[in-house]
Tab-separated table of C-alpha atoms and ligand atoms in Angstrom:
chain	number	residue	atom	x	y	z
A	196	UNK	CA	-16.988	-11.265	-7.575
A	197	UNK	CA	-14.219	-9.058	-8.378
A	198	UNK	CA	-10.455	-9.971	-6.389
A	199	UNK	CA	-9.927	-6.913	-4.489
A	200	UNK	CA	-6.695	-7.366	-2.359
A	201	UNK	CA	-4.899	-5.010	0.022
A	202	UNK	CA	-1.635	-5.514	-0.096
A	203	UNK	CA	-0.188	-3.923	3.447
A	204	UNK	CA	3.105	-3.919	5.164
A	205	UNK	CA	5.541	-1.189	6.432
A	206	UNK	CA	7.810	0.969	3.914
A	207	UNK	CA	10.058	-1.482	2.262
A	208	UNK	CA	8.460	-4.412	2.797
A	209	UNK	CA	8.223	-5.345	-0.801
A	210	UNK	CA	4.672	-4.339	-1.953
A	211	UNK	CA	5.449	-2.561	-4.911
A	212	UNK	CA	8.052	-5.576	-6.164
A	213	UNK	CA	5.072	-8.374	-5.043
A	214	UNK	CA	2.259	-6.218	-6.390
A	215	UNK	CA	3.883	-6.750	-9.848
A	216	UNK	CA	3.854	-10.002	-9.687
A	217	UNK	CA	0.143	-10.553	-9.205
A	218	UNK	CA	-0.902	-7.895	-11.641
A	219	UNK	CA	0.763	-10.350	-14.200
A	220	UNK	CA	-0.696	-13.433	-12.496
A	221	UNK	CA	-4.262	-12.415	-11.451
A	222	UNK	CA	-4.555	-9.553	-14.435
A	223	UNK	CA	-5.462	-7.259	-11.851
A	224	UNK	CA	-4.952	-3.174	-11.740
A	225	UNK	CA	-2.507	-2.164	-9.575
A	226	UNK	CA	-3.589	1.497	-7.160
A	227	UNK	CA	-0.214	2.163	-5.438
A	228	UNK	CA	-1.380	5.769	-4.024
A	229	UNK	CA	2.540	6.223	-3.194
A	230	UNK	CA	3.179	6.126	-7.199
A	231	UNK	CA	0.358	7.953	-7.873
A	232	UNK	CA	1.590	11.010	-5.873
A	233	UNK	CA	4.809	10.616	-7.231
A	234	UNK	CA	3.373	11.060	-10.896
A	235	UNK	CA	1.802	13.935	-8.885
A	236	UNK	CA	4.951	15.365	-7.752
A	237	UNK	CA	6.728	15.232	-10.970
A	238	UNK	CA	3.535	16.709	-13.219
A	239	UNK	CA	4.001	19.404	-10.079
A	240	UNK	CA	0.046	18.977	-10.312
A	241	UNK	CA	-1.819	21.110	-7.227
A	242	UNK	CA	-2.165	17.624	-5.801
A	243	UNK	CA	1.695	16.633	-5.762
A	244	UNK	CA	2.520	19.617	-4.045
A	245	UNK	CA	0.316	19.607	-1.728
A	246	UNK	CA	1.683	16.176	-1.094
A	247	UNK	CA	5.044	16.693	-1.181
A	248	UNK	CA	4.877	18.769	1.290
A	249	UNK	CA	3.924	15.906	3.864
A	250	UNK	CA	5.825	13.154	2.177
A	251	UNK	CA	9.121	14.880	2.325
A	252	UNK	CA	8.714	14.607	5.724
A	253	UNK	CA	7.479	11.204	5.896
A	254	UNK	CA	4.038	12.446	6.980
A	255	UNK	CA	0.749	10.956	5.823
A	256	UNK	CA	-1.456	12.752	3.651
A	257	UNK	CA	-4.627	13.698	5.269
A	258	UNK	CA	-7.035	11.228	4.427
A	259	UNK	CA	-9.610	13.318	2.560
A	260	UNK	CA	-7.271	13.768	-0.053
A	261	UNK	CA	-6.019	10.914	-0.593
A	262	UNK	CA	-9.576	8.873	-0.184
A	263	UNK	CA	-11.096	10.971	-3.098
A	264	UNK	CA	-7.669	10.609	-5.338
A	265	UNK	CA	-8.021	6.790	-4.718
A	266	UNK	CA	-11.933	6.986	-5.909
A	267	UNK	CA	-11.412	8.942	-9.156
A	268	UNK	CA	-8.520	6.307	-9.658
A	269	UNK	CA	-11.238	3.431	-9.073
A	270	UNK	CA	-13.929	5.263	-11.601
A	271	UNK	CA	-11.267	4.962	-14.151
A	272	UNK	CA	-11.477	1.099	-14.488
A	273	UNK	CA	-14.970	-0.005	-14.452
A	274	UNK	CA	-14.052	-3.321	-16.179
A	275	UNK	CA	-11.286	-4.405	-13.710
A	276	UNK	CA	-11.358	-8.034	-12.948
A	277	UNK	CA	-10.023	-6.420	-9.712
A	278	UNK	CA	-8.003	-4.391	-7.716
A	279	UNK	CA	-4.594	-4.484	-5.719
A	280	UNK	CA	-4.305	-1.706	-2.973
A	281	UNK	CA	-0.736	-0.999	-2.530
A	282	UNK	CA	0.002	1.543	0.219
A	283	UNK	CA	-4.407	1.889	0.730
A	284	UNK	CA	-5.714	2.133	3.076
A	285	UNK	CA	-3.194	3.695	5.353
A	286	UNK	CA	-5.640	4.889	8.523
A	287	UNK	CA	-8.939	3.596	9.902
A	288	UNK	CA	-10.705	5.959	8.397
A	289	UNK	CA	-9.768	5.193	5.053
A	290	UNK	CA	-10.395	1.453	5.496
A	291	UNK	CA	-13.807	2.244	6.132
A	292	UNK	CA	-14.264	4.667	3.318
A	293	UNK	CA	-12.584	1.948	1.250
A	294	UNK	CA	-15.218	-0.613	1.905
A	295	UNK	CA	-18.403	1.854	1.849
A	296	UNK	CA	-17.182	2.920	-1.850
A	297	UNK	CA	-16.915	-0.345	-2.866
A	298	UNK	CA	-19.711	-1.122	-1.073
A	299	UNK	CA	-21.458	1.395	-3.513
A	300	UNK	CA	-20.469	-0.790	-6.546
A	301	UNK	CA	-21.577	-4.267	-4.972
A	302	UNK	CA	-18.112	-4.967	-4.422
A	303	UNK	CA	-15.843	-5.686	-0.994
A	304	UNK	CA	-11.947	-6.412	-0.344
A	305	UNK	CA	-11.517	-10.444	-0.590
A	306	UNK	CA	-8.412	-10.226	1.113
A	307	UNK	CA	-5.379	-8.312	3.217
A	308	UNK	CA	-2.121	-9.742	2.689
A	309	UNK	CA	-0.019	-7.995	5.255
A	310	UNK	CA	3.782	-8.584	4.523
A	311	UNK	CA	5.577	-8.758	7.643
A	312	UNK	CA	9.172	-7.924	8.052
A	313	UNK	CA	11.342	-6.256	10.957
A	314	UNK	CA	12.309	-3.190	11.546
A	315	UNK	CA	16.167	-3.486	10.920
A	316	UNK	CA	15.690	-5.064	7.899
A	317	UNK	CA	13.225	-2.321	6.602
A	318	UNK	CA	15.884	0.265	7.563
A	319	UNK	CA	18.515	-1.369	5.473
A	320	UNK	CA	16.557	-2.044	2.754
A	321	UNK	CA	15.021	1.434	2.467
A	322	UNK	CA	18.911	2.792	2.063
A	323	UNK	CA	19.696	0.199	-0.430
A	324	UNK	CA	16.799	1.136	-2.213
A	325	UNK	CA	17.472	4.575	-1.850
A	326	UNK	CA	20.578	3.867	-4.290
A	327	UNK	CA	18.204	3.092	-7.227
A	328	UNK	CA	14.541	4.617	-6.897
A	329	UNK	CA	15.483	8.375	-6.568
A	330	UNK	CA	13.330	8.744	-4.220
A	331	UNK	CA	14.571	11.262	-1.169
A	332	UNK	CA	12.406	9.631	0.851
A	333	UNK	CA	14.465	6.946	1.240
A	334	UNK	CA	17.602	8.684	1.419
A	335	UNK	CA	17.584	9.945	4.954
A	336	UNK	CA	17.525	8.157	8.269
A	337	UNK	CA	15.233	10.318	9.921
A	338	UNK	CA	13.035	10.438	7.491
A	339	UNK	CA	13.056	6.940	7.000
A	340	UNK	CA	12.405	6.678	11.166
A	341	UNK	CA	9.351	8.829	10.559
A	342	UNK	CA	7.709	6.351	7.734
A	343	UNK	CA	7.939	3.612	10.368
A	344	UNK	CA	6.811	4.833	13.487
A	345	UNK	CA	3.725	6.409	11.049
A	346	UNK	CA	3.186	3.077	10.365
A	347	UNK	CA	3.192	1.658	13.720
A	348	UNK	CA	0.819	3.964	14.910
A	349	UNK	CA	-1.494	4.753	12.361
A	350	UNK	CA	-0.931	2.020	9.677
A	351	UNK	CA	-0.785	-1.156	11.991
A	352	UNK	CA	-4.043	-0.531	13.227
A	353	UNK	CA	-5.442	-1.341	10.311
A	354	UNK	CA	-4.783	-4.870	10.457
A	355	UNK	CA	-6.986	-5.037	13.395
A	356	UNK	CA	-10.274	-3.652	11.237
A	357	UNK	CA	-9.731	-6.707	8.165
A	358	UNK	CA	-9.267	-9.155	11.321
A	359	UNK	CA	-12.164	-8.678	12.574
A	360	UNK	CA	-13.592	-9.175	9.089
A	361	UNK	CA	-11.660	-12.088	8.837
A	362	UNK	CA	-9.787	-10.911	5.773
A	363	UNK	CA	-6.310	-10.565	7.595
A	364	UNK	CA	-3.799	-12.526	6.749
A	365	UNK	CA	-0.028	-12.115	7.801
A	366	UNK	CA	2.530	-12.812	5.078
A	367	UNK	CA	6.255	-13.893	6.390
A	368	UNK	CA	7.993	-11.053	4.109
A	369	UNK	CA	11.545	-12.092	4.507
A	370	UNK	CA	12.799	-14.360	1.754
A	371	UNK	CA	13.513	-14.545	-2.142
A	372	UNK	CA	11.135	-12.567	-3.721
A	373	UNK	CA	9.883	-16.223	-5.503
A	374	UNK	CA	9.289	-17.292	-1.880
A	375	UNK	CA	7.231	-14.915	-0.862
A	376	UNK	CA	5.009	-14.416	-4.068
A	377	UNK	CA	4.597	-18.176	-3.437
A	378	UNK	CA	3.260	-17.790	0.051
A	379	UNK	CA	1.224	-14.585	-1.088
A	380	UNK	CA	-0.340	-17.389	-4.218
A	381	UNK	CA	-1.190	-19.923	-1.883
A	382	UNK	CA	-2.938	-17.563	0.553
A	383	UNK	CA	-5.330	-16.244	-2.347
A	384	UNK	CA	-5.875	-19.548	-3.778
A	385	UNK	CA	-6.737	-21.106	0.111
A	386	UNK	CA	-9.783	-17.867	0.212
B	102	AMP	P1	4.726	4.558	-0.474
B	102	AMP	O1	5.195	4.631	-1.872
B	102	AMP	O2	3.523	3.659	-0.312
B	102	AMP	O3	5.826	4.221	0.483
B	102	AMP	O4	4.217	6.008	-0.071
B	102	AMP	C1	5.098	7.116	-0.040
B	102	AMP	C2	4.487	8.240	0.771
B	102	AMP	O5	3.267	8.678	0.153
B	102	AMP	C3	4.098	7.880	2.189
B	102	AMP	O6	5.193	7.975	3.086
B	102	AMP	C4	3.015	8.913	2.478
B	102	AMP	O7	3.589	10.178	2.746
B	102	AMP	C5	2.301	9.029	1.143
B	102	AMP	N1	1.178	8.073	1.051
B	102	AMP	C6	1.110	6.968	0.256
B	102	AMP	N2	-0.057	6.324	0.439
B	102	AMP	C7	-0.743	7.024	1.385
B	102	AMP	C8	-1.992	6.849	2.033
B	102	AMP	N3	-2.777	5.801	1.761
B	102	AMP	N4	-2.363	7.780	2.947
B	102	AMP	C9	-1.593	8.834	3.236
B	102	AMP	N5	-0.389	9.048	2.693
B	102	AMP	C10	0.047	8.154	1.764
């Protein structure tokens, strides 16, 4: 059985920085849709600018769009040993297209790892990243507001569908980065 994890959490919660970690550990591929429309973006494909145009503003991009980008990304690995979601699903609806596709392979999630870290801490480390990823996103305060409250109310729902699958499982994200990959280890190896 392939080790599909989601690995959820609000902007700047460390997903990208932990995802690394377990792509060398587990040998997993890593889907970060985020990084995939930023390829987009900078390729100024059809697809990054139509998503530009909502991440610039800290909006989501509408779920059809990203739920077939995330398939064709799937298709391209049929001999994964697994996958890590990293900013997937986002919405409801995309959790539930997530498990009827893999559904369609024989395959499920195992696990959601949901980082957990407060909100004045995500604010300051979104700025302080903003210093080194380039990424305007980050740069600006109300844009930065917008990312969160998305997340509170479309993103933290989420949690709620993997808990009633059982598959939720809440991740203290403040720490050294070894501490928390620790706690992220042990809750993979416990399932
Ligand atoms: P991230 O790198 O995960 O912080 O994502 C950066 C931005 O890309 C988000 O603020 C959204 O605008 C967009 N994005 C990333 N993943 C998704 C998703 N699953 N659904 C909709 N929009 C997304």
């Amino acid at each position: 059985m392939a080790l599909n994890i989601v690995l959820f959490g609000p902007p700047g919660a460390g997903k990208g920085t932990q995802s690394e970690r377990l792509i060398q550990k587990y040998g997993l591929i890593h889907l970060s849709t985020g990084d995939i429309f930023r390829a987009n973006m900078k390729e100024e494909t059809e697809l990054g600018i139509l998503a530009k145009s909502f991440i610039s503003k800290g909006h989501l991009v509408p779920d059809e769009v990203t739920i077939n980008m995330l398939k064709e990304e799937v298709l391209k690995h049929p001999e994964s040993k697994g996958f890590i979601f990293d900013g997937f699903p986002r919405t409801t609806v995309q959790a539930v297209a997530l498990d009827e596709f893999l559904a369609t392979m024989n395959s499920s999630i195992k696990v959601m790892l949901a980082l957990e870290v407060e909100e004045n801490e995500l604010r300051e480390r979104l700025m302080k990243r903003a210093l080194v990823s380039g990424r305007s996103d980050d740069a600006d305060e109300k844009i930065i507001q917008n990312r969160i409250n998305v997340y509170k109310n479309e993103t933290a729902p989420v949690k709620t569908f993997y808990e009633k699958q059982s598959k939720f499982i809440s991740i203290d994200g403040i720490g050294t980065i070894d501490e928390i990959s620790n706690r992220i280890y042990g809750a993979i190896e416990k399932n």
